[in-house]
Short mmCIF file of C-alpha atoms in Angstrom, two decimals:
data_model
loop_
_atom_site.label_atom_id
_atom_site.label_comp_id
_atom_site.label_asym_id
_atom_site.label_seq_id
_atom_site.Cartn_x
_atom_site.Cartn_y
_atom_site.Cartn_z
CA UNK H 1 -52.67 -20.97 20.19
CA UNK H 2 -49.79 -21.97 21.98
CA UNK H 3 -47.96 -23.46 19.07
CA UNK H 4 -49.04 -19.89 16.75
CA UNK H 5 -47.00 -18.11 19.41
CA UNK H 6 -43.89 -20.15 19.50
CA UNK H 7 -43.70 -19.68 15.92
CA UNK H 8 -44.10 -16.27 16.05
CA UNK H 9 -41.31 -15.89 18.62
CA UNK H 10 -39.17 -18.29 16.02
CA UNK H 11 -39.87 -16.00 13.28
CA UNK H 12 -39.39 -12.89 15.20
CA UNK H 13 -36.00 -14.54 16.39
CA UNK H 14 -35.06 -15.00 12.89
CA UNK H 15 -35.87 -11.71 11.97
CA UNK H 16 -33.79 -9.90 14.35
CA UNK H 17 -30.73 -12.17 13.53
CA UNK H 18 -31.18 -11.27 10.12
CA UNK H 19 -31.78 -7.98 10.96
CA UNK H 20 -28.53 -7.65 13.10
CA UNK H 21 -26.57 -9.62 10.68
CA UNK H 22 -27.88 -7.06 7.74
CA UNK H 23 -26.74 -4.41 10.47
CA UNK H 24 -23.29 -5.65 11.29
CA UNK H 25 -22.56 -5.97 7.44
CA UNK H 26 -24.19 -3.16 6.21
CA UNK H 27 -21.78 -1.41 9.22
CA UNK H 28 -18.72 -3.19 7.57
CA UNK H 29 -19.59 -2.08 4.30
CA UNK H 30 -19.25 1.47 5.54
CA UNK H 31 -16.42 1.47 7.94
CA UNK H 32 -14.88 -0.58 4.65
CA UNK H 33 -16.17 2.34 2.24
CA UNK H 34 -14.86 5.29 4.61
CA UNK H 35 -10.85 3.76 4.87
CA UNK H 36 -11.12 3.60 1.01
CA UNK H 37 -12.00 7.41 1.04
CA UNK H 38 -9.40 7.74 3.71
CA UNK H 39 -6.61 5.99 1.85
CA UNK H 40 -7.57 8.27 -1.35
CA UNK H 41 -7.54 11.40 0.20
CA UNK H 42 -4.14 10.72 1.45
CA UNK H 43 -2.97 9.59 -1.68
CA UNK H 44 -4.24 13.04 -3.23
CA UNK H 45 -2.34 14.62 -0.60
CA UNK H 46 1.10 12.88 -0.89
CA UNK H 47 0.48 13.77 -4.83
CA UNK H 48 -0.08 17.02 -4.46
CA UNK H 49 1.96 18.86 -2.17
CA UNK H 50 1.00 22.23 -0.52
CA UNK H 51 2.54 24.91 -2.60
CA UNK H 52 2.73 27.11 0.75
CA UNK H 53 4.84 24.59 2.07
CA UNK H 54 8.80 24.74 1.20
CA UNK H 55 10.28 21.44 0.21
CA UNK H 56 14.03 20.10 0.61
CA UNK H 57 14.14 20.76 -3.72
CA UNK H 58 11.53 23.13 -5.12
CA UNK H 59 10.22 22.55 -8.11
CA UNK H 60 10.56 25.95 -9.74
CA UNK H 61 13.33 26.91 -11.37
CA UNK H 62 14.04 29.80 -13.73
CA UNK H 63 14.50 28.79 -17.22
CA UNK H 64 15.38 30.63 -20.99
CA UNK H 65 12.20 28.98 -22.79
CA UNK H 66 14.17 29.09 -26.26
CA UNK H 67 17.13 27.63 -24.77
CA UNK H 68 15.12 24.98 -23.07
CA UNK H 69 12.83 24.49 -26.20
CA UNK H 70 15.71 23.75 -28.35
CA UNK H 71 17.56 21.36 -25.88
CA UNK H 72 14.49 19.09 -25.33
CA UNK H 73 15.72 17.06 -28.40
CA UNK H 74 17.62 13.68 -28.51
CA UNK H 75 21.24 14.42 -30.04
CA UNK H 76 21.53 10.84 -30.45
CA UNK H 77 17.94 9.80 -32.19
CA UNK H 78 16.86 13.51 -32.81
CA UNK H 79 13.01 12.66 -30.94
CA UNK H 80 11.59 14.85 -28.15
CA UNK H 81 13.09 14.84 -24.56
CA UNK H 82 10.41 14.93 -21.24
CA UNK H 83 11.25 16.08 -18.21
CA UNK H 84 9.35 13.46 -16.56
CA UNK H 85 12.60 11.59 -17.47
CA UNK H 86 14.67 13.48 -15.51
CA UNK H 87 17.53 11.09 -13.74
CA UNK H 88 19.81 14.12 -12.53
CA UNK H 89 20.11 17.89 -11.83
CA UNK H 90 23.60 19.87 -11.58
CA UNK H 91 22.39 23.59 -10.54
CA UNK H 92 24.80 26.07 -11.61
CA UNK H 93 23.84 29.36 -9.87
CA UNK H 94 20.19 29.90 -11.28
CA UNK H 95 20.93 27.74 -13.92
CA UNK H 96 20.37 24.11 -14.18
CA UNK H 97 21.55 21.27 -16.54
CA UNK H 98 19.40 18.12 -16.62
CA UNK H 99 20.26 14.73 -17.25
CA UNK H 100 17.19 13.40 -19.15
CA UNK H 101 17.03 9.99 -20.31
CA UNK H 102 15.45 9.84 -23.80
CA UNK H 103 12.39 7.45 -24.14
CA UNK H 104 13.44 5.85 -27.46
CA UNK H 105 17.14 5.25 -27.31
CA UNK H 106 17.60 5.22 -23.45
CA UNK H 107 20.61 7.64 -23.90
CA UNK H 108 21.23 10.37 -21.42
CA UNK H 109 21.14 13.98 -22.78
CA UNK H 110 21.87 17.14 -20.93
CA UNK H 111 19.25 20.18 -21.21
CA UNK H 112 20.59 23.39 -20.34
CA UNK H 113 18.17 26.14 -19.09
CA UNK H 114 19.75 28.75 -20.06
CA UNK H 115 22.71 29.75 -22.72
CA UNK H 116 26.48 30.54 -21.06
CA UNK H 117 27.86 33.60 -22.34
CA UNK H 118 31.30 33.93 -24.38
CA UNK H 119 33.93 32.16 -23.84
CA UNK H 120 36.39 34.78 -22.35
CA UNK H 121 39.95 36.26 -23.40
CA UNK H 122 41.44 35.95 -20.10
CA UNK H 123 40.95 32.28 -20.26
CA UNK H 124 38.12 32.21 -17.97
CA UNK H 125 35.33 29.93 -18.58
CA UNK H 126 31.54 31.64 -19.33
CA UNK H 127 29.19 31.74 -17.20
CA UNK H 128 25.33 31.25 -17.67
CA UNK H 129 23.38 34.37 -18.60
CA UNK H 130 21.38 34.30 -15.31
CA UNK H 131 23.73 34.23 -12.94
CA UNK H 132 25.37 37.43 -14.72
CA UNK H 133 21.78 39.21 -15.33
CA UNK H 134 21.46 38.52 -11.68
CA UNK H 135 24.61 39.66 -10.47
CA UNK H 136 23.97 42.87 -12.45
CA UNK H 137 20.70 43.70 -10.81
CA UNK H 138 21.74 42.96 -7.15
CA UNK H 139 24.65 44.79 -7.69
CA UNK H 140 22.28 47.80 -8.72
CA UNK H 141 19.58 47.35 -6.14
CA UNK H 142 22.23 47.03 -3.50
CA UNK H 143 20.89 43.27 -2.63
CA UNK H 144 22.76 40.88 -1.17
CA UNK H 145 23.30 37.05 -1.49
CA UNK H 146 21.30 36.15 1.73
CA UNK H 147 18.38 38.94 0.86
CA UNK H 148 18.75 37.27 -2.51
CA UNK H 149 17.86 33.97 -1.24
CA UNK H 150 15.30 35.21 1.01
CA UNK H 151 13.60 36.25 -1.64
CA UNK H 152 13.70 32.99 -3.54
CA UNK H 153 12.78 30.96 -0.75
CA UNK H 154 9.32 32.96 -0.83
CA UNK H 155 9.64 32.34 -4.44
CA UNK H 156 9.85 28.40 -4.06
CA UNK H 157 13.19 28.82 -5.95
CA UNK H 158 16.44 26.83 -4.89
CA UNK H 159 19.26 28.81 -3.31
CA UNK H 160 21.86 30.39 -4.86
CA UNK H 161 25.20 29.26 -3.56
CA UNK H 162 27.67 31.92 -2.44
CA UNK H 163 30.66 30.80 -4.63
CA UNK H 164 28.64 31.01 -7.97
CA UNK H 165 26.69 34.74 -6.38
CA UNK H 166 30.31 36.05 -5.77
CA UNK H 167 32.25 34.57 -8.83
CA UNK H 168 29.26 36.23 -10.93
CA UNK H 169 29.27 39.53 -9.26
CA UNK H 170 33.35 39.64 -9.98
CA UNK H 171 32.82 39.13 -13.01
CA UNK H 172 30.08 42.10 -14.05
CA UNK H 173 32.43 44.28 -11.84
CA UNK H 174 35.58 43.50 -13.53
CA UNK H 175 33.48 44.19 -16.94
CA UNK H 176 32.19 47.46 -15.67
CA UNK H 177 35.74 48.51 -14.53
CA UNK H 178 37.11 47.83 -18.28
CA UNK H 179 34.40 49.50 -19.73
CA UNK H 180 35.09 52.47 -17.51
CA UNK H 181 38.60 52.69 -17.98
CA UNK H 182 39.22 53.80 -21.67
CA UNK H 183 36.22 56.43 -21.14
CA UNK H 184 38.23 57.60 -18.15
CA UNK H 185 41.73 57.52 -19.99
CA UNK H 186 40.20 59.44 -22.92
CA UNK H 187 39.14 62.40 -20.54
#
């Protein structure tokens, strides 16, 4: 009987070593499992960034979808352009001109976002359609270029800079003046 129970205290021995071993990996396995989950949740996060938060450059931007369509070709190799290419951004007001590199011939290609208007008579170069259509209306609401960019900060749009706001606004006034002046010289 004696020898039965030493065995039995070898085998329980053995058991719970195999038990604690099966514990302390089977613990691993999990603590490994749960900073896997951790690291891809992160990841998600850095991917996808809170649209209620503001970045540095938001991604929005106001755009002329027939002007864009038809600039999102190659001039050089005449194949379609992807903004996923994008290398460089000049903003121009609300405008923007992209420098997209093009996938086939590697050649950098600028995509407007919206059309300029006419050149001038007075020598003066055009300016982008938006800008002026903006002007316009803030002019007519009464809005100014800080309540402007209030509003397209809660818009996630990029600022406006004061030189192209006041160079556009000059510009629909001095049209509005010449339009008003033969009407006025005719009464």
């Amino acid at each position: 009987m004696p020898f039965m129970k030493k065995s039995a205290i070898i085998r329980n021995k053995r058991l719970v070593a195999m038990n604690v071993r099966n514990g302390i990996e089977n613990r691993a396995r999990k603590e490994a499992e749960e900073a896997k989950r951790e690291e891809e949740e992160a990841a998600a996060t850095a991917a996808a960034p809170d649209p209620e938060q503001s970045p540095a450059c938001p991604d929005r931007r106001i755009a002329n979808l027939p002007c864009l369509g038809e600039s999102l070709w190659c001039d050089f190799c005449d194949d379609a352009l992807s903004l996923r290419f994008q290398e460089n951004e000049q903003r121009n007001g609300l405008a923007s001109v992209f420098h997209v590199r093009c996938h086939r011939c590697m050649k950098v290609v600028k995509i407007h976002t919206d059309d300029k208007g006419p050149v001038l008579a007075d020598g003066k170069s055009p300016l982008y359609s938006i800008n002026l259509q903006a002007a316009t209306g803030c002019i007519d609401a009464g809005v100014s270029h800080g309540q402007l960019n209030k509003l397209f900060s809660a818009m996630n749009l990029p600022p406006v800079h004061r030189t192209s706001f006041v160079r556009a606004q000059d510009r629909v006034k001095a049209h509005r003046e010449q339009e008003q002046a033969p009407s006025q010289s005719q009464t």
